Coordinates of C-alpha atoms and ligand atoms in Angstrom, one line a residue:
Chain V
M1 CA -25.8 -7.4 -36.0
F2 CA -25.5 -4.4 -33.6
L3 CA -26.2 -6.6 -30.5
Q4 CA -23.8 -9.2 -31.7
T5 CA -21.1 -6.6 -32.2
L6 CA -21.8 -5.2 -28.7
I7 CA -21.6 -8.6 -27.0
T8 CA -18.4 -9.4 -28.8
G9 CA -17.0 -6.0 -27.8
L10 CA -18.0 -6.5 -24.2
S11 CA -16.4 -10.0 -24.1
I12 CA -13.1 -8.7 -25.5
G13 CA -13.5 -5.7 -23.1
G14 CA -14.0 -8.1 -20.2
I15 CA -10.8 -9.9 -21.1
Y16 CA -9.0 -6.5 -21.3
A17 CA -10.5 -5.6 -17.9
L18 CA -9.3 -9.0 -16.4
M19 CA -5.8 -8.1 -17.6
A20 CA -6.0 -4.5 -16.5
V21 CA -7.0 -5.1 -12.9
G22 CA -3.9 -7.1 -12.1
Y23 CA -1.7 -4.6 -13.8
S24 CA -3.4 -1.7 -12.1
L25 CA -3.3 -3.3 -8.7
V26 CA 0.5 -3.9 -8.9
F27 CA 0.9 -0.4 -10.3
S28 CA -1.0 1.2 -7.4
V29 CA 0.9 -0.7 -4.7
L30 CA 4.5 -0.6 -6.1
N31 CA 4.2 2.4 -8.4
F32 CA 5.7 0.8 -11.4
S33 CA 4.5 -0.6 -14.7
N34 CA 4.7 -4.3 -14.5
F35 CA 5.5 -5.1 -18.1
A36 CA 5.9 -8.8 -17.2
H37 CA 2.1 -9.0 -16.7
G38 CA 1.6 -10.1 -20.3
A39 CA 4.1 -12.9 -19.9
V40 CA 2.3 -14.1 -16.8
I41 CA -1.0 -14.1 -18.8
M42 CA 0.7 -16.1 -21.5
L43 CA 2.1 -18.7 -19.0
G44 CA -1.3 -18.9 -17.5
A45 CA -2.7 -19.8 -20.9
Y46 CA -0.1 -22.5 -21.3
V47 CA -0.8 -24.0 -17.9
G48 CA -4.5 -24.1 -18.8
L49 CA -3.7 -25.6 -22.2
A50 CA -1.6 -28.4 -20.6
L51 CA -4.4 -29.2 -18.1
A52 CA -6.9 -29.3 -20.9
T53 CA -4.9 -31.3 -23.5
K54 CA -2.6 -33.5 -21.4
L55 CA -5.0 -34.2 -18.5
S56 CA -8.2 -33.6 -20.4
L57 CA -9.7 -31.6 -17.5
G58 CA -13.0 -29.8 -17.9
F59 CA -13.3 -26.0 -18.2
G60 CA -13.8 -25.3 -14.4
L61 CA -10.6 -27.2 -13.4
V62 CA -8.6 -25.8 -16.3
L63 CA -9.6 -22.3 -15.1
A64 CA -8.8 -23.0 -11.5
G65 CA -5.5 -24.6 -12.4
S66 CA -4.4 -21.7 -14.5
V67 CA -5.5 -19.2 -11.8
A68 CA -3.3 -21.0 -9.3
G69 CA -0.4 -21.5 -11.7
A70 CA -0.3 -17.9 -12.9
G71 CA -0.7 -16.7 -9.4
I72 CA 2.3 -18.7 -8.2
I73 CA 4.3 -17.6 -11.3
A74 CA 3.5 -13.9 -10.5
V75 CA 4.6 -14.3 -6.9
L76 CA 7.8 -16.0 -7.9
N77 CA 8.4 -13.3 -10.5
E78 CA 8.1 -10.7 -7.7
R79 CA 10.4 -12.7 -5.3
L80 CA 13.1 -13.3 -7.9
A81 CA 13.1 -10.1 -9.9
Y82 CA 11.6 -7.3 -7.9
S83 CA 12.0 -7.9 -4.2
V84 CA 15.8 -7.4 -4.4
L85 CA 15.3 -4.1 -6.0
R86 CA 12.6 -3.1 -3.6
R87 CA 14.8 -3.9 -0.6
R88 CA 17.4 -1.6 -2.0
K89 CA 14.8 1.1 -2.5
A90 CA 15.7 1.2 -6.2
P91 CA 13.8 3.8 -8.2
S92 CA 10.6 2.5 -9.9
L93 CA 12.3 2.8 -13.3
Y94 CA 14.6 0.0 -12.4
L95 CA 11.6 -2.2 -11.5
M96 CA 10.1 -1.4 -14.8
I97 CA 13.2 -2.3 -16.7
S98 CA 13.5 -5.5 -14.7
A99 CA 9.9 -6.3 -15.6
M100 CA 10.7 -5.8 -19.3
G101 CA 13.6 -8.2 -18.9
C102 CA 11.4 -10.8 -17.3
S103 CA 8.9 -10.5 -20.1
V104 CA 11.6 -11.1 -22.8
F105 CA 13.1 -13.9 -20.7
L106 CA 9.8 -15.7 -20.1
E107 CA 8.8 -15.5 -23.8
N108 CA 12.1 -16.8 -25.0
L109 CA 12.0 -19.5 -22.4
V110 CA 8.7 -20.7 -23.9
Y111 CA 10.2 -20.5 -27.4
A112 CA 13.2 -22.6 -26.3
T113 CA 11.3 -25.2 -24.5
I114 CA 7.8 -25.5 -25.9
G115 CA 8.5 -23.9 -29.3
S116 CA 6.8 -21.3 -31.4
R117 CA 3.8 -23.3 -32.5
F118 CA 0.3 -22.0 -32.1
Y119 CA -2.0 -24.2 -30.0
A120 CA -5.7 -24.2 -29.7
F121 CA -7.7 -25.2 -26.7
P122 CA -10.2 -28.0 -27.1
E123 CA -13.7 -26.7 -27.8
F124 CA -15.2 -26.4 -24.4
F125 CA -18.4 -24.7 -25.5
G126 CA -18.6 -25.8 -29.1
R127 CA -19.9 -23.1 -31.3
Q128 CA -23.1 -22.7 -29.2
V129 CA -25.0 -19.6 -29.8
L130 CA -27.9 -17.9 -28.0
T131 CA -30.6 -16.1 -29.9
L132 CA -31.4 -12.8 -28.4
W133 CA -33.9 -10.4 -30.0
G134 CA -33.2 -12.0 -33.3
S135 CA -29.4 -11.8 -33.2
S136 CA -27.2 -14.8 -32.5
V137 CA -24.7 -14.2 -29.7
S138 CA -21.8 -16.5 -28.9
L139 CA -22.2 -18.3 -25.6
L140 CA -18.4 -18.0 -25.0
D141 CA -18.6 -14.2 -25.5
M142 CA -21.5 -13.9 -23.1
G143 CA -19.8 -16.1 -20.5
A144 CA -16.5 -14.3 -20.7
F145 CA -18.2 -11.0 -20.2
L146 CA -20.3 -12.2 -17.2
F147 CA -17.3 -14.0 -15.6
A148 CA -15.2 -10.8 -15.9
L149 CA -17.9 -8.8 -14.4
V150 CA -18.5 -11.1 -11.5
S151 CA -14.9 -11.8 -10.7
I152 CA -13.9 -8.1 -10.8
F153 CA -16.8 -7.2 -8.6
A154 CA -15.7 -9.9 -6.1
L155 CA -12.2 -8.4 -6.1
H156 CA -13.6 -5.0 -5.5
V157 CA -15.5 -6.2 -2.5
F158 CA -12.4 -8.0 -1.2
I159 CA -10.3 -4.8 -1.6
S160 CA -12.9 -2.5 -0.1
S161 CA -14.1 -4.4 2.9
T162 CA -11.7 -7.1 4.2
R163 CA -8.9 -6.5 6.6
T164 CA -6.3 -7.6 4.0
G165 CA -8.0 -5.4 1.4
I166 CA -7.9 -2.4 3.7
A167 CA -4.2 -3.1 4.4
I168 CA -3.5 -3.2 0.6
R169 CA -5.1 0.2 0.2
A170 CA -3.2 1.5 3.3
G171 CA 0.0 0.3 1.6
V172 CA -1.0 2.2 -1.5
S173 CA -1.4 5.3 0.6
D174 CA 1.8 5.0 2.7
M175 CA 3.9 1.8 2.7
T176 CA 6.1 2.7 5.6
M177 CA 3.2 3.5 7.9
C178 CA 1.5 0.4 6.7
S179 CA 4.4 -1.7 8.0
L180 CA 4.2 0.3 11.3
M181 CA 0.7 -1.0 11.7
G182 CA 2.1 -4.5 12.0
V183 CA 1.7 -5.5 8.3
D184 CA 4.4 -7.7 6.9
L185 CA 5.0 -5.9 3.6
N186 CA 6.6 -8.8 1.9
R187 CA 3.5 -10.9 2.6
L188 CA 1.2 -8.1 1.6
I189 CA 3.0 -7.7 -1.7
A190 CA 3.0 -11.4 -2.3
I191 CA -0.8 -11.3 -1.9
V192 CA -1.1 -8.5 -4.4
F193 CA 0.9 -10.5 -6.9
L194 CA -1.1 -13.6 -6.2
L195 CA -4.3 -11.7 -7.0
A196 CA -2.8 -10.0 -10.1
G197 CA -1.5 -13.4 -11.3
G198 CA -4.8 -15.1 -10.6
F199 CA -6.6 -12.6 -12.8
A200 CA -3.9 -13.0 -15.4
G201 CA -4.6 -16.8 -15.4
V202 CA -8.3 -16.2 -16.1
A203 CA -7.4 -13.7 -18.9
G204 CA -5.0 -16.2 -20.3
V205 CA -7.5 -19.0 -20.5
F206 CA -10.2 -16.8 -22.1
L207 CA -7.7 -15.4 -24.6
G208 CA -6.4 -18.8 -25.4
I209 CA -9.9 -20.2 -26.0
K210 CA -11.1 -17.2 -28.0
Y211 CA -7.9 -17.0 -30.1
L212 CA -4.8 -19.2 -29.8
V213 CA -1.9 -19.9 -27.4
Y214 CA 1.6 -18.9 -28.5
P215 CA 4.6 -17.3 -26.9
T216 CA 3.9 -13.7 -27.7
M217 CA 0.1 -13.8 -27.0
G218 CA 0.8 -11.7 -23.9
W219 CA 1.5 -8.6 -26.1
V220 CA -2.2 -8.0 -26.2
T221 CA -1.7 -6.7 -22.7
N222 CA -0.8 -3.4 -24.3
K223 CA -4.5 -3.0 -24.5
A224 CA -4.9 -3.6 -20.8
Y225 CA -2.4 -0.8 -20.1
I226 CA -4.6 1.4 -22.3
A227 CA -7.7 0.2 -20.5
A228 CA -6.1 0.9 -17.1
V229 CA -5.2 4.4 -18.1
I230 CA -8.7 5.2 -19.5
G231 CA -10.3 3.9 -16.3
G232 CA -7.8 5.6 -14.0
L233 CA -4.7 3.8 -12.9
G234 CA -5.1 2.1 -9.6
S235 CA -8.9 2.0 -9.7
L236 CA -10.6 -1.4 -10.1
P237 CA -14.0 -0.1 -11.2
G238 CA -11.9 2.1 -13.6
A239 CA -10.1 -0.9 -15.0
L240 CA -13.4 -2.6 -15.6
A241 CA -15.0 0.4 -17.3
G242 CA -11.8 1.2 -19.3
G243 CA -11.6 -2.4 -20.5
L244 CA -15.2 -2.6 -21.6
I245 CA -15.1 0.8 -23.3
L246 CA -12.0 -0.1 -25.2
G247 CA -13.3 -3.5 -26.2
V248 CA -16.6 -2.1 -27.5
V249 CA -15.0 0.8 -29.3
E250 CA -12.5 -1.5 -31.0
T251 CA -15.1 -4.0 -32.1
F252 CA -17.3 -1.3 -33.5
V253 CA -14.5 0.3 -35.3
S254 CA -13.4 -3.1 -36.8
S255 CA -16.9 -4.0 -38.0
Y256 CA -18.2 -0.6 -39.1
V257 CA -15.1 1.3 -40.1
S258 CA -12.1 -0.8 -40.8
S259 CA -10.3 -3.5 -38.9
V260 CA -7.0 -2.0 -40.0
L261 CA -7.8 1.2 -38.2
R262 CA -8.7 -0.6 -34.9
D263 CA -5.4 -0.1 -33.1
V264 CA -5.1 3.5 -34.5
F265 CA -8.3 4.2 -32.7
S266 CA -7.2 2.5 -29.5
F267 CA -4.0 4.4 -29.2
S268 CA -5.7 7.7 -30.2
L269 CA -8.1 7.1 -27.4
L270 CA -5.1 6.6 -25.0
I271 CA -3.5 9.8 -26.1
A272 CA -6.7 11.7 -25.8
F273 CA -7.2 10.5 -22.3
L274 CA -3.6 11.3 -21.3
V275 CA -4.0 14.8 -22.6
L276 CA -7.5 15.6 -21.5
R277 CA -8.0 13.5 -18.5
P278 CA -4.7 12.0 -17.2
N279 CA -6.4 10.7 -14.0
G280 CA -8.8 8.6 -16.2
L281 CA -12.5 8.1 -15.6
M282 CA -12.3 7.0 -12.0
G283 CA -8.7 7.7 -11.0
Q284 CA -8.5 9.3 -7.6
D285 CA -7.3 12.7 -6.9
T286 CA -4.6 11.7 -4.4
E287 CA -4.1 15.3 -3.4
E288 CA -3.8 15.5 0.4
K289 CA -4.7 18.2 2.7
V290 CA -1.5 19.0 4.6
Chain N
M1 CA 11.6 -0.9 37.8
T2 CA 11.7 -2.4 34.4
Q3 CA 12.9 -0.1 31.7
A4 CA 10.5 0.3 28.8
L5 CA 13.2 1.5 26.5
R6 CA 17.0 1.5 26.8
V7 CA 19.1 2.9 24.0
E8 CA 22.9 2.7 24.2
D9 CA 25.4 4.4 21.9
L10 CA 23.0 4.6 19.0
H11 CA 24.5 5.7 15.6
V12 CA 22.5 6.2 12.5
H13 CA 23.8 7.2 9.0
Y14 CA 22.0 8.3 5.9
G15 CA 24.7 7.5 3.3
T16 CA 27.6 9.6 4.4
I17 CA 25.6 11.8 6.8
H18 CA 26.2 10.8 10.4
A19 CA 22.8 11.9 11.7
I20 CA 22.9 10.2 15.1
Q21 CA 26.3 10.2 16.7
G22 CA 26.1 8.0 19.7
V23 CA 23.1 8.7 21.9
T24 CA 22.3 6.9 25.1
F25 CA 19.0 7.3 27.0
S26 CA 16.3 5.4 28.6
V27 CA 12.6 5.6 29.4
D28 CA 11.2 3.9 32.5
Q29 CA 7.8 2.3 32.5
G30 CA 5.1 4.9 33.1
E31 CA 7.4 7.8 32.4
V32 CA 7.0 10.7 29.9
V33 CA 10.4 11.5 28.5
S34 CA 11.0 14.2 25.9
I35 CA 13.8 14.9 23.5
V36 CA 14.0 18.5 22.3
G37 CA 16.3 20.1 19.7
S38 CA 16.2 22.3 16.7
N39 CA 15.6 21.5 13.1
G40 CA 17.8 18.8 11.8
A41 CA 19.1 17.8 15.2
G42 CA 18.1 14.2 14.5
K43 CA 14.9 13.8 16.6
S44 CA 12.9 12.1 13.9
T45 CA 15.8 9.9 13.0
I46 CA 15.8 8.5 16.5
M47 CA 12.1 7.8 16.2
W48 CA 12.5 6.1 12.8
S49 CA 15.3 4.0 14.1
L50 CA 13.3 2.9 17.1
T51 CA 10.6 1.7 14.8
G52 CA 13.0 -0.1 12.4
V53 CA 12.4 2.2 9.5
A54 CA 15.8 3.9 9.6
E55 CA 18.6 1.3 10.0
R56 CA 20.9 1.5 13.0
S57 CA 24.6 1.6 12.1
S58 CA 25.6 0.5 15.6
G59 CA 24.4 0.6 19.2
T60 CA 21.9 -1.5 21.1
V61 CA 18.2 -0.9 21.7
E62 CA 16.2 -2.9 24.2
I63 CA 12.5 -2.8 24.5
F64 CA 11.1 -4.0 27.8
G65 CA 14.4 -5.9 28.4
E66 CA 14.6 -7.6 25.1
P67 CA 16.6 -6.6 22.0
L68 CA 14.6 -4.6 19.4
P69 CA 13.6 -6.8 16.4
A70 CA 14.8 -5.6 12.9
K71 CA 11.5 -5.4 11.0
P72 CA 9.0 -2.7 11.6
H73 CA 6.1 -5.1 11.8
D74 CA 7.8 -7.2 14.5
I75 CA 8.6 -4.1 16.5
V76 CA 5.0 -3.1 16.5
N77 CA 4.1 -6.5 17.8
R78 CA 6.4 -5.8 20.8
G79 CA 4.2 -2.9 21.7
V80 CA 5.8 0.1 20.1
A81 CA 3.5 2.6 18.4
L82 CA 4.6 5.7 16.5
V83 CA 2.7 8.9 15.8
P84 CA 5.1 10.2 13.1
E85 CA 6.0 13.7 12.2
R86 CA 3.3 15.2 9.9
R87 CA 0.9 12.4 11.0
R88 CA 1.2 10.3 7.9
L89 CA -2.4 9.1 8.0
F90 CA -3.7 6.8 5.2
S91 CA -5.3 9.8 3.6
A92 CA -7.4 8.0 1.0
L93 CA -8.9 5.7 3.7
T94 CA -11.7 6.7 6.0
V95 CA -11.3 7.5 9.6
Q96 CA -12.7 4.1 10.5
E97 CA -10.4 2.3 8.2
N98 CA -7.4 4.2 9.7
L99 CA -8.5 3.0 13.1
I100 CA -8.9 -0.6 11.8
M101 CA -5.4 -0.4 10.4
G102 CA -4.2 0.8 13.9
G103 CA -5.6 -2.4 15.4
Y104 CA -4.4 -4.6 12.5
R105 CA -2.1 -6.6 14.6
R106 CA -4.7 -7.5 17.1
A107 CA -7.6 -9.9 17.4
R108 CA -10.9 -8.2 17.1
D109 CA -12.3 -8.8 20.5
E110 CA -13.9 -6.8 23.4
R111 CA -10.6 -5.3 24.4
M112 CA -10.3 -3.8 21.0
E113 CA -13.8 -2.5 21.2
A114 CA -13.0 -1.0 24.6
D115 CA -9.9 0.7 23.1
L116 CA -12.0 2.2 20.3
E117 CA -14.4 3.5 22.9
R118 CA -11.5 5.0 24.8
C119 CA -10.3 6.8 21.6
F120 CA -13.9 8.2 21.2
Q121 CA -13.8 9.4 24.8
L122 CA -10.5 11.2 24.2
F123 CA -11.6 12.6 20.9
P124 CA -15.4 12.6 20.5
I125 CA -15.2 14.3 17.2
L126 CA -13.8 11.2 15.6
K127 CA -16.9 9.3 16.2
Q128 CA -18.8 11.7 14.0
R129 CA -16.2 11.5 11.3
L130 CA -15.9 7.8 10.9
K131 CA -16.9 7.6 7.2
Q132 CA -14.9 10.7 6.2
R133 CA -11.7 10.4 4.3
A134 CA -8.7 11.0 6.6
G135 CA -7.1 13.4 4.1
T136 CA -10.1 15.8 4.4
L137 CA -9.9 16.2 8.2
S138 CA -8.7 19.4 9.7
G139 CA -5.1 19.5 11.0
G140 CA -6.2 19.1 14.6
E141 CA -8.6 16.3 13.7
Q142 CA -5.8 14.6 11.8
Q143 CA -3.6 14.7 14.9
M144 CA -6.3 13.2 17.0
L145 CA -6.7 10.4 14.5
A146 CA -3.0 9.8 14.3
I147 CA -2.8 9.4 18.1
S148 CA -5.9 7.2 18.1
R149 CA -4.5 5.0 15.3
A150 CA -1.4 4.5 17.4
L151 CA -3.4 3.8 20.5
M152 CA -5.5 1.2 18.7
S153 CA -2.4 -1.1 18.4
D154 CA -2.6 -1.4 22.2
P155 CA 1.0 -0.2 22.7
R156 CA 3.1 -0.4 25.8
I157 CA 5.2 2.6 24.7
L158 CA 3.9 5.5 22.6
L159 CA 6.4 7.5 20.5
L160 CA 5.1 11.0 19.6
D161 CA 7.1 13.0 17.0
E162 CA 6.2 16.7 17.1
P163 CA 2.5 16.2 17.7
S164 CA 2.1 20.0 18.1
L165 CA 3.4 20.7 14.6
G166 CA 1.0 23.0 12.7
L167 CA -1.6 23.3 15.5
A168 CA -2.9 26.6 16.9
P169 CA -1.7 27.3 20.5
I170 CA -5.0 26.6 22.1
V171 CA -5.1 23.2 20.3
V172 CA -1.6 22.5 21.5
D173 CA -2.8 23.1 25.1
T174 CA -5.5 20.5 24.7
L175 CA -3.1 18.1 23.1
M176 CA -0.7 18.4 26.0
E177 CA -3.6 17.7 28.4
T178 CA -4.5 14.7 26.3
I179 CA -0.9 13.4 26.5
L180 CA -1.0 13.7 30.3
R181 CA -4.4 11.9 30.3
I182 CA -3.0 9.0 28.3
R183 CA 0.0 8.9 30.6
S184 CA -2.2 8.9 33.7
E185 CA -3.8 5.7 32.3
G186 CA -0.4 4.1 32.6
M187 CA 1.2 4.6 29.2
T188 CA 4.9 5.1 28.7
I189 CA 5.6 8.0 26.4
L190 CA 8.6 9.2 24.4
L191 CA 7.9 12.7 23.1
V192 CA 9.9 14.6 20.6
E193 CA 9.3 18.4 20.2
Q194 CA 10.9 21.4 18.6
N195 CA 8.6 23.7 20.5
A196 CA 10.1 22.7 23.8
T197 CA 8.7 24.5 26.8
Q198 CA 5.4 22.7 27.0
A199 CA 7.0 19.4 26.2
L200 CA 9.6 19.7 28.9
E201 CA 7.0 20.9 31.4
I202 CA 4.8 17.8 31.1
S203 CA 7.8 15.5 31.1
D204 CA 9.4 13.6 33.9
R205 CA 12.8 13.9 32.2
G206 CA 14.2 15.5 29.1
Y207 CA 17.1 15.3 26.8
I208 CA 18.5 18.2 24.7
L209 CA 19.7 17.0 21.3
E210 CA 22.1 19.0 19.2
V211 CA 23.2 17.7 15.8
G212 CA 23.2 14.1 16.6
R213 CA 24.3 14.3 20.3
F214 CA 22.8 14.9 23.6
L215 CA 23.9 18.2 25.1
K216 CA 22.1 18.0 28.4
E217 CA 19.7 15.9 30.3
G218 CA 17.6 16.3 33.5
P219 CA 14.2 16.5 35.0
G220 CA 11.8 18.1 32.6
V221 CA 10.8 21.2 34.6
A222 CA 14.5 21.9 35.5
L223 CA 15.5 21.8 31.8
A224 CA 12.6 24.1 30.9
Q225 CA 14.0 26.6 33.4
D226 CA 17.7 26.1 32.7
P227 CA 19.0 29.5 31.4
E228 CA 21.3 28.0 28.8
V229 CA 18.6 25.8 27.4
R230 CA 16.1 28.7 27.4
R231 CA 18.5 30.9 25.5
A232 CA 19.3 28.3 22.9
Y233 CA 15.9 26.6 22.4
L234 CA 13.1 28.3 24.1
G235 CA 13.5 31.8 22.7
G236 CA 14.9 33.6 25.8
Ligands
LIG1 N1 16.0 10.2 4.4 C1 17.1 11.0 4.7 N2 18.1 11.0 3.8 C2 19.2 11.7 4.1 N3 19.3 12.5 5.1 C3 18.3 12.6 6.0 C4 17.1 11.8 5.8 N4 16.3 12.0 6.8 C5 16.9 13.0 7.6 N5 18.2 13.3 7.1 C6 19.1 14.2 7.7 O1 19.4 13.8 9.0 C7 19.5 14.9 9.9 C8 18.5 14.7 11.0 O2 17.1 14.8 10.5 P1 15.8 14.6 11.4 O3 14.7 14.6 10.5 O4 16.1 13.5 12.3 O5 15.8 16.0 12.2 P2 14.8 16.5 13.2 O6 15.5 16.8 14.5 O7 13.6 15.6 13.3 O8 14.4 17.9 12.5 P3 12.9 18.6 12.5 O9 12.7 19.3 13.8 O10 13.1 19.6 11.4 O11 11.9 17.6 12.2 C9 19.2 16.2 9.0 O12 20.5 16.7 8.7 C10 18.5 15.6 7.8 O13 18.9 16.4 6.7
LIG2 MG1 11.7 15.7 12.8

């Protein structure tokens, strides 16, 4: 029972982490809360769903397709809704409001075109279970957790050691100087949104498989915001740690305390972190020596 | 001789503030030219408009005979590098990563390796600090890194905005020597300083900027000794 709960928690936590890294990445580069991230996750799930049901593609292709689809949607979202504001040097509050607008717009667009029905993915993995030390563990949970771990680690390596990754971190540090190194900021920001959207696509498919696909499924991204704050906004290892901690705590609270209290716990955790450790577990002290 | 930089009747506004009110100047290839003036005269504004960060309201700027592009990253690709006021390093990045960013626009080849070696020759301390975060360097080391980062882009003209700011007098002396050394290797330099004597003394020519306009221009040494200039800017 314990191990099973732990793995379930880790798999939910892994999905939170997948959502949190994209949100956190955009936050650290553009300094605003991209509340449209949940809508991109939802659209990614619909893209995956269409590929799985209409084209009967296998899991790998469905995942690849929704990564590409959500990535492109995120880039378009930035081009159409944020870049105008960026160019006018609008305060980040305006960007956040624009993001909220996008989120409502995209959800309603889905309501208007696809409808409010709940859809399920075809069963890619059946109900296969692994037996580990006497407890049965869902293969899907195990897979979601491992996939989240590996893909976030890959993103971390990309950000910390490639030239583009260094440029992204330089942009986080000082956008203007980054452009004076010869970096085309519009391209750099497009890459950031492509990455964030790609991860949103993965999260969308896992969420859709684990639960269902519907227009407001992106609201669960609230949990990703909490995970990002717990881990430290802007830190990728932090987003991973924050997501996993939140997922495990929630699952244990639901199964050992009460499932009604789950979200009360999550938001209490958020408030505790904001008060006691606003930089999160791994948030960097950006203090400079002048 | 080809002019490295030619600026004609440049105007820059910040909202309703008319910060640069029609300045005309030029820098020949291989020259060191300085612009001196007191706080708020508009020195940094000139630098930011030459790098495309501050928008020009009017006027023409030519870089090596061609019109200056609009976007900062295109300007860098024409061989303009800025060491900005207060250095503006990527403080969360390591020294090495700052240098990599400096060379971002270039192919990583032997010439880039050679430029890196040249930076280490100019500032040996940087080689020992490669893995240290730039924000934790001392002020003097930060200035060395800011200059090296700019040199790594293989510029044809180097813009230096108050490189001596916040440095001890003895460090400023070394800095001025370094600027001359970089110049002796053929670099064209536009230097902006508030602390003017030393800047003018190492410059071929200088311009005195006062609230958005040039008051005087002439050979660097002559300006440094001009009684009127001395009274107004050099403390007697
Ligand atoms: N971003 C800005 N927005 C509004 N006004 C600005 C901005 N930057 C500079 N200014 C104004 O433009 C004028 C020129 O400023 P600038 O920074 O170019 O002066 P400076 O000669 O470099 O001064 P200092 O020696 O103090 O660095 C000042 O009056 C300043 O207040
Ligand atoms: Mg200045």
